[in-house]
Coordinates of C-alpha atoms (C1' of nucleotides) in Angstrom, one line a residue:
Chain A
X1 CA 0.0 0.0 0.0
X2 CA 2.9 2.5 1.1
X3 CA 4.4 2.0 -2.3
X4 CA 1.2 3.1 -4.0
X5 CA 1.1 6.6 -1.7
X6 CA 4.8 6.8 -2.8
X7 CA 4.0 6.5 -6.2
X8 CA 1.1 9.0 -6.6
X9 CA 3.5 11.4 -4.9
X10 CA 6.3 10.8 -7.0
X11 CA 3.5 11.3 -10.2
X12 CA 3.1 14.8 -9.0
X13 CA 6.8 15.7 -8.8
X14 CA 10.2 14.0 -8.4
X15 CA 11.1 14.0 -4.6
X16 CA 13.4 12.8 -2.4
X17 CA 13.1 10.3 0.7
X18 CA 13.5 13.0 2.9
X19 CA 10.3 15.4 0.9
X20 CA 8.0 12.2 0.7
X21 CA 8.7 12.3 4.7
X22 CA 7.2 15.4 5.1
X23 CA 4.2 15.1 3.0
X24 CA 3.2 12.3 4.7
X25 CA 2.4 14.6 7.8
X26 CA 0.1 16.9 5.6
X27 CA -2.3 16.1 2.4
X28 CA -2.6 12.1 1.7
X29 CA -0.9 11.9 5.4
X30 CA -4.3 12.1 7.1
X31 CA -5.0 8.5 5.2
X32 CA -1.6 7.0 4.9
X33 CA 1.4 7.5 7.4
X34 CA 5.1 6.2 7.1
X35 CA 8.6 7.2 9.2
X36 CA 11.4 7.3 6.9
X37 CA 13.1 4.3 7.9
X38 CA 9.9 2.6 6.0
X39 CA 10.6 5.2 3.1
X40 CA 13.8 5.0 2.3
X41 CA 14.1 0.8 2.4
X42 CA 10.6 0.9 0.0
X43 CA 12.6 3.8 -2.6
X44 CA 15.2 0.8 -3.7
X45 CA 12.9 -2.1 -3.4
X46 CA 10.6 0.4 -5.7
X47 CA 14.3 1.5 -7.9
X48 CA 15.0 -2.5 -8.0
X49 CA 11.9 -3.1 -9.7
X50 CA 12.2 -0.3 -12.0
X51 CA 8.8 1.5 -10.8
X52 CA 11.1 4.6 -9.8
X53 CA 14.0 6.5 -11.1
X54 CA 17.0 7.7 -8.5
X55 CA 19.2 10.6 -9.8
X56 CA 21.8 12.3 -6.9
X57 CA 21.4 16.0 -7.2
X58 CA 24.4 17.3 -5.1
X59 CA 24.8 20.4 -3.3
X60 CA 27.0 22.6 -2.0
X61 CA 26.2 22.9 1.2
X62 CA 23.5 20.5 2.2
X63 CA 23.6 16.4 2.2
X64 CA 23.5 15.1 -1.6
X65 CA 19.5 14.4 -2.2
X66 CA 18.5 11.6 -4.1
X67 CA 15.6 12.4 -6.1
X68 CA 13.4 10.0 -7.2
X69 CA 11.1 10.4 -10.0
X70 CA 8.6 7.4 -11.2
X71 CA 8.7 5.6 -14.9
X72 CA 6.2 4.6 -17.2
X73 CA 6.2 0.9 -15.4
X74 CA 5.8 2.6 -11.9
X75 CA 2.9 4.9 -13.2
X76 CA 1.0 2.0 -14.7
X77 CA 1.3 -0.2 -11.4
X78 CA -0.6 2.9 -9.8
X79 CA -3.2 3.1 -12.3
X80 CA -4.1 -0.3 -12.0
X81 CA -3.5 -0.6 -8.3
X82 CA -6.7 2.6 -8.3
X83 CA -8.9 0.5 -10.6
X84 CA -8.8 -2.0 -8.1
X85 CA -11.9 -1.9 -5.8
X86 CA -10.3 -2.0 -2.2
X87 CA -12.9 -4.0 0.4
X88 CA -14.1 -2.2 3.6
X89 CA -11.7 -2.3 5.9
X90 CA -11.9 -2.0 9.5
X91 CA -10.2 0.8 11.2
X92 CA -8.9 0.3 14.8
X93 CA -9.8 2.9 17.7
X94 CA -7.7 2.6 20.6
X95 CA -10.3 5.7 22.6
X96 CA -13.8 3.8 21.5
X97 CA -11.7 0.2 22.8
X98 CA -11.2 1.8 26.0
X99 CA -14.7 3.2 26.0
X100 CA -15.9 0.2 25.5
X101 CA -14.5 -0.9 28.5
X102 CA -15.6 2.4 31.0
X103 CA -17.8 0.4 33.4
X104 CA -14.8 -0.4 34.9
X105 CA -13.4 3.2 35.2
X106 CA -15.6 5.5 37.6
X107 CA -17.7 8.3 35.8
X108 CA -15.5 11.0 36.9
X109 CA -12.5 9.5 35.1
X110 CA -14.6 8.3 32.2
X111 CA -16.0 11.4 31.1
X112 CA -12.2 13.3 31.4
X113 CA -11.0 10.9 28.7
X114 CA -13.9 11.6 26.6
X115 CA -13.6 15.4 27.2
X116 CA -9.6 14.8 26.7
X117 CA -9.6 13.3 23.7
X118 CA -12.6 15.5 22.2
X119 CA -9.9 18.6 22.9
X120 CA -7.4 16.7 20.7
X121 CA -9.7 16.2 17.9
X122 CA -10.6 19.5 18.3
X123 CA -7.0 20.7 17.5
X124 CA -6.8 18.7 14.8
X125 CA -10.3 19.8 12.7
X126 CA -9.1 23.1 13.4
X127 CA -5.7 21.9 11.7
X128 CA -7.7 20.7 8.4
X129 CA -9.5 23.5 8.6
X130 CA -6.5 26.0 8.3
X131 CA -5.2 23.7 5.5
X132 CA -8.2 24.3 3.6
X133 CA -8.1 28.1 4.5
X134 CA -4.4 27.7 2.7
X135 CA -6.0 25.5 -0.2
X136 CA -8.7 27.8 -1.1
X137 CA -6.0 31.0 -1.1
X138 CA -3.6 29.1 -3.4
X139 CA -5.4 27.6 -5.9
X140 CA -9.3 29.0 -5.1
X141 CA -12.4 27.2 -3.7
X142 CA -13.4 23.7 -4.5
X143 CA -16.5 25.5 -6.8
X144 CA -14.3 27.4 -8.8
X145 CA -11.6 24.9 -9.5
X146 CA -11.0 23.5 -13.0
X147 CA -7.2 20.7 -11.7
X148 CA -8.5 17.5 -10.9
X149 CA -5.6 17.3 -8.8
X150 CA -6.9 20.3 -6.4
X151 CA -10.1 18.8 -7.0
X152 CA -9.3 15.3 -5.4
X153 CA -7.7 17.0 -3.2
X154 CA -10.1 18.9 -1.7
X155 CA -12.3 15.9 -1.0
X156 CA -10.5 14.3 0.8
X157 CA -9.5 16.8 3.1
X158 CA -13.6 17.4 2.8
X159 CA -13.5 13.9 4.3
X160 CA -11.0 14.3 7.0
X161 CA -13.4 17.6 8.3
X162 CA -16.1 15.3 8.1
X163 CA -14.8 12.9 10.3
X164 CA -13.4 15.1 13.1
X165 CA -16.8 16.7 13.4
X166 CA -18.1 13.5 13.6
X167 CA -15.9 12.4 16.6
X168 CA -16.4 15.9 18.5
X169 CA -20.3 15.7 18.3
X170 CA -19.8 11.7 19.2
X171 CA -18.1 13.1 22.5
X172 CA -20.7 15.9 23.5
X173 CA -23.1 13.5 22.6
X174 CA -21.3 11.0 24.8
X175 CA -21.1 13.2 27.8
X176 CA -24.4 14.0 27.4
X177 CA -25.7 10.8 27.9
X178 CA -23.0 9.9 30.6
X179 CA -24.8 12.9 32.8
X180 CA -28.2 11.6 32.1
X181 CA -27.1 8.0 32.7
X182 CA -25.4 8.5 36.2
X183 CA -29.1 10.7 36.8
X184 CA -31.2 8.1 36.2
X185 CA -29.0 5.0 38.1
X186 CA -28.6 7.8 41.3
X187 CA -32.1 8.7 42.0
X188 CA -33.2 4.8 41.0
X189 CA -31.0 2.6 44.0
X190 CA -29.8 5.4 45.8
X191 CA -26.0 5.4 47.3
X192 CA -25.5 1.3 46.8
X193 CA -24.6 2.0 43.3
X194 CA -23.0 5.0 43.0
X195 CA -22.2 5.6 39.5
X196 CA -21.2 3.3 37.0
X197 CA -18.7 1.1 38.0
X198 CA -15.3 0.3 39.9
X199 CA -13.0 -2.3 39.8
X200 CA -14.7 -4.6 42.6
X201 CA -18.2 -5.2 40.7
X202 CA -18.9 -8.2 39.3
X203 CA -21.0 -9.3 36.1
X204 CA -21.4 -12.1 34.4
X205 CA -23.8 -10.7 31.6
X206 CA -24.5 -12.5 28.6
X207 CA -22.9 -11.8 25.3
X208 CA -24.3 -9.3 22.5
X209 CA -25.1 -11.3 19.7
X210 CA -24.0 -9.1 17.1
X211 CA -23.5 -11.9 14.1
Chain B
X1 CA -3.2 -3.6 23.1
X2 CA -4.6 -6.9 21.8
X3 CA -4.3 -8.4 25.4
X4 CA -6.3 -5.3 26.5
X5 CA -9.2 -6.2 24.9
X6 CA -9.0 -9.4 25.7
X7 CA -8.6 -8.7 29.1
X8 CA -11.6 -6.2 29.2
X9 CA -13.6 -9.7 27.4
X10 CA -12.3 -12.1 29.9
X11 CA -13.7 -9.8 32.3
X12 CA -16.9 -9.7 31.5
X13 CA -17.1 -14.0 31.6
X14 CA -14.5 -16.7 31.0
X15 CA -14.1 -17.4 27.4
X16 CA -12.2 -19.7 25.5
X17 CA -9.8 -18.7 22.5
X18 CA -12.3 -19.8 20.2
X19 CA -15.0 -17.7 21.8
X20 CA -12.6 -14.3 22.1
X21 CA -12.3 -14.9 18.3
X22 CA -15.8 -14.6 17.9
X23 CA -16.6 -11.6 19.9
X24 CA -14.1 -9.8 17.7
X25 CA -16.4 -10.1 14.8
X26 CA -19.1 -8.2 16.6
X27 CA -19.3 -5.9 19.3
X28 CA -15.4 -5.4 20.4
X29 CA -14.6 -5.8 16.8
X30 CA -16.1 -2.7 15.6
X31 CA -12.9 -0.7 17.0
X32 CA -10.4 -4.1 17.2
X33 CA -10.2 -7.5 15.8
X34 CA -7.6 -10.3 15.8
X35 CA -7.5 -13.8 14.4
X36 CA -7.4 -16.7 16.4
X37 CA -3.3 -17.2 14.9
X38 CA -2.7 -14.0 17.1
X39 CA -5.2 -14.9 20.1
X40 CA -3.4 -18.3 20.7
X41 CA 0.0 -16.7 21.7
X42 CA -1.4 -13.6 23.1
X43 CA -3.5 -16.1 25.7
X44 CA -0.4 -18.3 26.3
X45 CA 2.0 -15.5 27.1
X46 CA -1.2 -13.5 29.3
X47 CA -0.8 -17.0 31.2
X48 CA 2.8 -16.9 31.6
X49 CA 2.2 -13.4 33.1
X50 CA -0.4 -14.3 35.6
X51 CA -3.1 -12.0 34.1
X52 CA -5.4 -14.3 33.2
X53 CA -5.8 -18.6 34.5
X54 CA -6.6 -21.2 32.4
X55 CA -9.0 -24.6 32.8
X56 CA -9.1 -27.2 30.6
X57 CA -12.8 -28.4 30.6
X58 CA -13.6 -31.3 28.7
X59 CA -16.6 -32.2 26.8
X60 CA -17.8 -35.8 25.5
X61 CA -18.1 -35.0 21.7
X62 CA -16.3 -31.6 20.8
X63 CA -12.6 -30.9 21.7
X64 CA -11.6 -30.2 25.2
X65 CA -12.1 -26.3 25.6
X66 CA -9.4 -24.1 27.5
X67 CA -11.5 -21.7 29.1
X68 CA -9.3 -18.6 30.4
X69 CA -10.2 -16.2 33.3
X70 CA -9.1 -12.9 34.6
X71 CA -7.0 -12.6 37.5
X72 CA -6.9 -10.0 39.9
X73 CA -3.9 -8.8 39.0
X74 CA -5.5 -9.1 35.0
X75 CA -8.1 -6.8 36.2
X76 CA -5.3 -4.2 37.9
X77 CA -3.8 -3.9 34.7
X78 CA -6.8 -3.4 32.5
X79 CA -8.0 -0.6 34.8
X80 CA -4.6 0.8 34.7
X81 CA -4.3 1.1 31.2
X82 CA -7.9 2.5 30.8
X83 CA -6.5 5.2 33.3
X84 CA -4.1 6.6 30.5
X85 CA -5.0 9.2 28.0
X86 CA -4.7 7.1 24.2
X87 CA -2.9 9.5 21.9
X88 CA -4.8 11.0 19.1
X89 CA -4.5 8.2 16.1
X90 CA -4.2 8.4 12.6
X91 CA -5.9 6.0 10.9
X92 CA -5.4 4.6 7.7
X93 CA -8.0 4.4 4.9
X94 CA -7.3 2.8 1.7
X95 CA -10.3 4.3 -0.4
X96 CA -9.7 8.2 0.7
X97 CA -6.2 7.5 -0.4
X98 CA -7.1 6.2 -3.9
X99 CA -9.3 8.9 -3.7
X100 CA -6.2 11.6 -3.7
X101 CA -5.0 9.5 -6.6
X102 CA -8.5 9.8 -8.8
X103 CA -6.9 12.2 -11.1
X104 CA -5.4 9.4 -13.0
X105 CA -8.4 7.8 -13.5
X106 CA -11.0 8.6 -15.8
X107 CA -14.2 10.1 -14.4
X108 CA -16.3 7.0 -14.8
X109 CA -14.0 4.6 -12.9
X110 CA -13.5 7.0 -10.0
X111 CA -17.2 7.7 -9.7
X112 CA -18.0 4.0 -10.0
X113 CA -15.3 3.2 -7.3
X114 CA -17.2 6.0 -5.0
X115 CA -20.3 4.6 -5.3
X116 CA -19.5 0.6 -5.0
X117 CA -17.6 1.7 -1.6
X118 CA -20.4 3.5 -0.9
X119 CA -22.5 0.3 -1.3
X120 CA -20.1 -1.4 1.3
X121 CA -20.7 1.1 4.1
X122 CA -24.5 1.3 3.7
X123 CA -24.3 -2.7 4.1
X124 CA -22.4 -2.2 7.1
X125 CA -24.6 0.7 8.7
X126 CA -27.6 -2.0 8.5
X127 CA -25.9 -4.7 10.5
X128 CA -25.1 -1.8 12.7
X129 CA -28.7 -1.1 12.8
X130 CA -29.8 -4.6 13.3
X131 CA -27.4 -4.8 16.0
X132 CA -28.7 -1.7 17.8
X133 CA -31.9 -3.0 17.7
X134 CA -30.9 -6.9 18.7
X135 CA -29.5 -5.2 22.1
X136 CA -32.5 -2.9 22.6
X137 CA -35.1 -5.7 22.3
X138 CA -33.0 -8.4 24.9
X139 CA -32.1 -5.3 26.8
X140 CA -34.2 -2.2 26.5
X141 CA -32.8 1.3 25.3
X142 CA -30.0 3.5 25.9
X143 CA -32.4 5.7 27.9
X144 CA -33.5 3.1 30.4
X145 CA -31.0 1.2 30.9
X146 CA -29.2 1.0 34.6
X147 CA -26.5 -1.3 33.7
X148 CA -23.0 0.5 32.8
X149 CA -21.6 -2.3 30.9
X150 CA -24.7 -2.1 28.5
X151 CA -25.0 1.6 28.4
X152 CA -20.8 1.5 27.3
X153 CA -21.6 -0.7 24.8
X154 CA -24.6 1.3 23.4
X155 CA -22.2 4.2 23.1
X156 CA -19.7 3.2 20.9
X157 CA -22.1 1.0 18.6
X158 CA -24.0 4.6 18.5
X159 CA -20.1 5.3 17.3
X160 CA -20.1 2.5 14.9
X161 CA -23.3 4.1 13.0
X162 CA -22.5 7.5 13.3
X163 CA -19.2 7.0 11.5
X164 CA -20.9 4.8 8.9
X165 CA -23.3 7.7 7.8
X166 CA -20.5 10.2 7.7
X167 CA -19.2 8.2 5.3
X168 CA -22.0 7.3 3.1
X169 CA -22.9 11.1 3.3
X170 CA -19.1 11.9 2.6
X171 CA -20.3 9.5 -0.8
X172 CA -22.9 10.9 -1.8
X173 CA -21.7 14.7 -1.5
X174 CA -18.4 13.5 -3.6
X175 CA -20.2 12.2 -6.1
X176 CA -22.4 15.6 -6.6
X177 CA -19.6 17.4 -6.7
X178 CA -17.8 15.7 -9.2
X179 CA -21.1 15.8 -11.6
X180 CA -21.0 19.3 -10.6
X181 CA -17.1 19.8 -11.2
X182 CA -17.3 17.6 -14.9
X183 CA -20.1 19.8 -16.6
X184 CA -18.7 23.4 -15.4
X185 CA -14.6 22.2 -16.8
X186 CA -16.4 20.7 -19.7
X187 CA -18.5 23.8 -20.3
X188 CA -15.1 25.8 -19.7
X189 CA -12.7 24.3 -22.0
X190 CA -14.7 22.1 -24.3
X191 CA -13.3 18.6 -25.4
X192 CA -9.7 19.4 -24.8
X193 CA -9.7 18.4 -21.2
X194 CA -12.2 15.6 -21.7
X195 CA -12.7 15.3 -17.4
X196 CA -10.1 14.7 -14.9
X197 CA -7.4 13.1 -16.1
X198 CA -5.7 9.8 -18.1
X199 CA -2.3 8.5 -17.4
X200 CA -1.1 10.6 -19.7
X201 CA -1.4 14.4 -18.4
X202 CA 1.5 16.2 -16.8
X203 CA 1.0 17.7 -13.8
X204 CA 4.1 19.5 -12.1
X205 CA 2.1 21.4 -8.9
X206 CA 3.3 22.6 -6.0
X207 CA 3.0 20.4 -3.0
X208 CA 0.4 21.8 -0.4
X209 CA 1.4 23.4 2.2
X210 CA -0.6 21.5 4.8
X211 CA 2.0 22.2 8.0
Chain C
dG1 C1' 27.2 26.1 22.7
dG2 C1' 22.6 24.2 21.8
dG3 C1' 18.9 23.2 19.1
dA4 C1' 16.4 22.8 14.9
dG5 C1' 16.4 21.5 10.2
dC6 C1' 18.4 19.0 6.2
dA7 C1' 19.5 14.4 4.7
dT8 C1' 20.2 9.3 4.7
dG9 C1' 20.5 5.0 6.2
dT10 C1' 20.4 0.2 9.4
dA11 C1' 18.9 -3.1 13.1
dA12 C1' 16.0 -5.0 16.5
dC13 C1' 11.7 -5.6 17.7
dC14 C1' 6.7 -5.9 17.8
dT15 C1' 2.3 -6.6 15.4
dG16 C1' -0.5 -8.8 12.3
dT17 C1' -1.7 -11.7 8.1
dT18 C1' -1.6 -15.9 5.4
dA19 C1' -1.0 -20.4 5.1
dC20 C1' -0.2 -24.9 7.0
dA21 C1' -1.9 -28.6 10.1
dT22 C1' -5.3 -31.7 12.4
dG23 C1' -9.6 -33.9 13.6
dA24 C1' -14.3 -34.6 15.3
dT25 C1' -19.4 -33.5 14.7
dT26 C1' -23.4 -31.5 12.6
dT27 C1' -25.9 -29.7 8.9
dT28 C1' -27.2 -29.6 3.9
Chain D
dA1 C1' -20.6 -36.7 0.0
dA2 C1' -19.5 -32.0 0.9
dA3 C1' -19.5 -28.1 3.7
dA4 C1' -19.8 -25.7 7.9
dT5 C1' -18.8 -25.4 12.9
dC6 C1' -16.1 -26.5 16.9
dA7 C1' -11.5 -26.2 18.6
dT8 C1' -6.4 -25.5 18.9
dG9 C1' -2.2 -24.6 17.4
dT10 C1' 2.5 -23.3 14.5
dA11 C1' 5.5 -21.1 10.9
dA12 C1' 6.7 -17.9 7.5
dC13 C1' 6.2 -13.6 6.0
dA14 C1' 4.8 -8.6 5.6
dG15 C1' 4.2 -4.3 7.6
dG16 C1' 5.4 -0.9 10.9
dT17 C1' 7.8 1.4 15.2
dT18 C1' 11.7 2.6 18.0
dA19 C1' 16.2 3.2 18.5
dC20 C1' 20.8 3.7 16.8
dA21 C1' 24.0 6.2 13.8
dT22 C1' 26.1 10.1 11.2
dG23 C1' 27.2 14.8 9.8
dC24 C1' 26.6 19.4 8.0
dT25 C1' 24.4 24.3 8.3
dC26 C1' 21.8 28.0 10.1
dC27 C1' 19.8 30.6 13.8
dC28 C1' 19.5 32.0 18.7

DNA sequence: GGGAGCATGTAACCTGTTACATGATTTT
DNA sequence: AAAATCATGTAACAGGTTACATGCTCCC
């Protein structure tokens, strides 16, 4: 998969290990993610196979860059790779695993992490949201656009706002609930159960039967 | 962060490997899954650290089950690591990143691979659905529920669905906008630019600047 | 002088997937 | 007779993270 990110990168402009680094924390990084001791390793198993092109451009100063550009071969692999139809795949969420498991944490401490991690996503919608703001200044709105490239773009950062609004109104939502929640169980058996958990209770509950 | 989830399973009843593996399909699985090849081990070494016991309990036709059980000291370490804030993730999504690559494929194919992924998700938000419901008729709703352990789980399959129809909306919205983007570059520049793209156009743009 | 940025690489380790392997019972 | 379900495991490989390793320049 990495070598297909690599490859659309390359497709826009010959980079080196070290520039394919860095993009990979902005644009097609908020779907795809790699450190560059996955980078550089993939460049010549992707020059080996003749999908790339390496050329050392020396200079004064800095470190030599190798800049690699891709070749017909590499360019086709990528166009068939995109016709492929990927299946759905199943993300992993390390916060809704946890919250899964919040009976065992007491409210108080439950709702900080939801609160906690709602901050973070927070930080990062406003993130995309400046990168649009930059977008839309360069190269004008997604409307107004006539580069398939900006257009792309710009839907999948679409996507990536999407989400982290998603998550944020999941956690007031959440929080919400949690205040009605501990309400109801309060006034219902008084003291005895006082909130929603601790490590001492004990259950035995059936499973879901979700298929 | 496998044997976390296993732990926070093991917690709830004592469950063979065989049974874990299951409740990864559903429920649990929505955020984290594993195949039994990884449960195994993960069990064995869980053992080895005294987090969880195991029993052999034997059974006249099928195969002798090992059921495994929490341990106190199990329990002190799944409440410990509940305790810590999780970092805010990036997650990797195939699709969005073919997405960012749709330029190279003509209009038709990307709008096709849009819509058949779309198909996927709406599948999935239905067994989400018939989940939901499956809990709320052996259970009752999120609203009058006492039990924390159901009300948690209610929560982040609420997740589950939420996150679905983001992504279905995210879908449909995409696929407007490229109708919407084809006619007015079609309109602009006539046959020349027939759409977004083929392998053969050369694009040299400037790399976002997306901090 | 210290830290950040440029620039490239390797090695050890951990996680996760695919495939191999077995064998009984129940359902179609 | 074939396929699915129960039930447990191992081995090879692929993908990914952390840490190690180097060295130069520019800015504070």
């Amino acid at each position: 998969m990495l070598r297909f990110a690599i490859l659309e990168l390359l497709h826009r402009k010959p980079l080196s290990g070290y520039d394919l680094k860095k993009r990979f924390a902005g644009s097609v990084g908020f779907f795809w993610r790699a450190k560059h001791s996955q980078i550089y390793p993939e460049l010549r198993r992707l020059e080996s196979e003749g999908l790339v092109t390496a050329s050392r451009v020396p200079h004064e100063w800095r470190p030599t860059k190798k800049l690699y550009s891709i070749t017909a071969k590499g360019l086709e692999e990528l166009v068939q790779w995109l016709r492929e139809r990927p299946e759905l795949q199943a993300g992993k969420d390390e916060m809704m695993l946890k919250c899964f498991a919040f009976h065992l944490l007491d409210p108080a401490q439950a709702a900080d992490q939801i609160a906690h991690h709602r901050a973070l996503h927070l930080k990062r919608l406003d993130s995309h949201h400046e990168a649009e703001r930059q977008v839309e200044a360069r190269h004008g709105s997604l409307e107004s656009t006539g580069d398939p490239i900006l257009f792309w773009n710009a839907l999948t950062l679409h996507y990536a706002i999407a989400f982290e609004k998603t998550y944020i109104a999941w956690c007031d939502w959440a929080l919400e609930q949690q205040r009605v929640f501990l309400e109801r169980t309060a006034s219902v058996d008084g003291v005895s159960r006082s909130g929603s958990g601790g490590v001492g209770s004990e259950h035995q509950k059936e499973e879901f039967a979700l298929s």
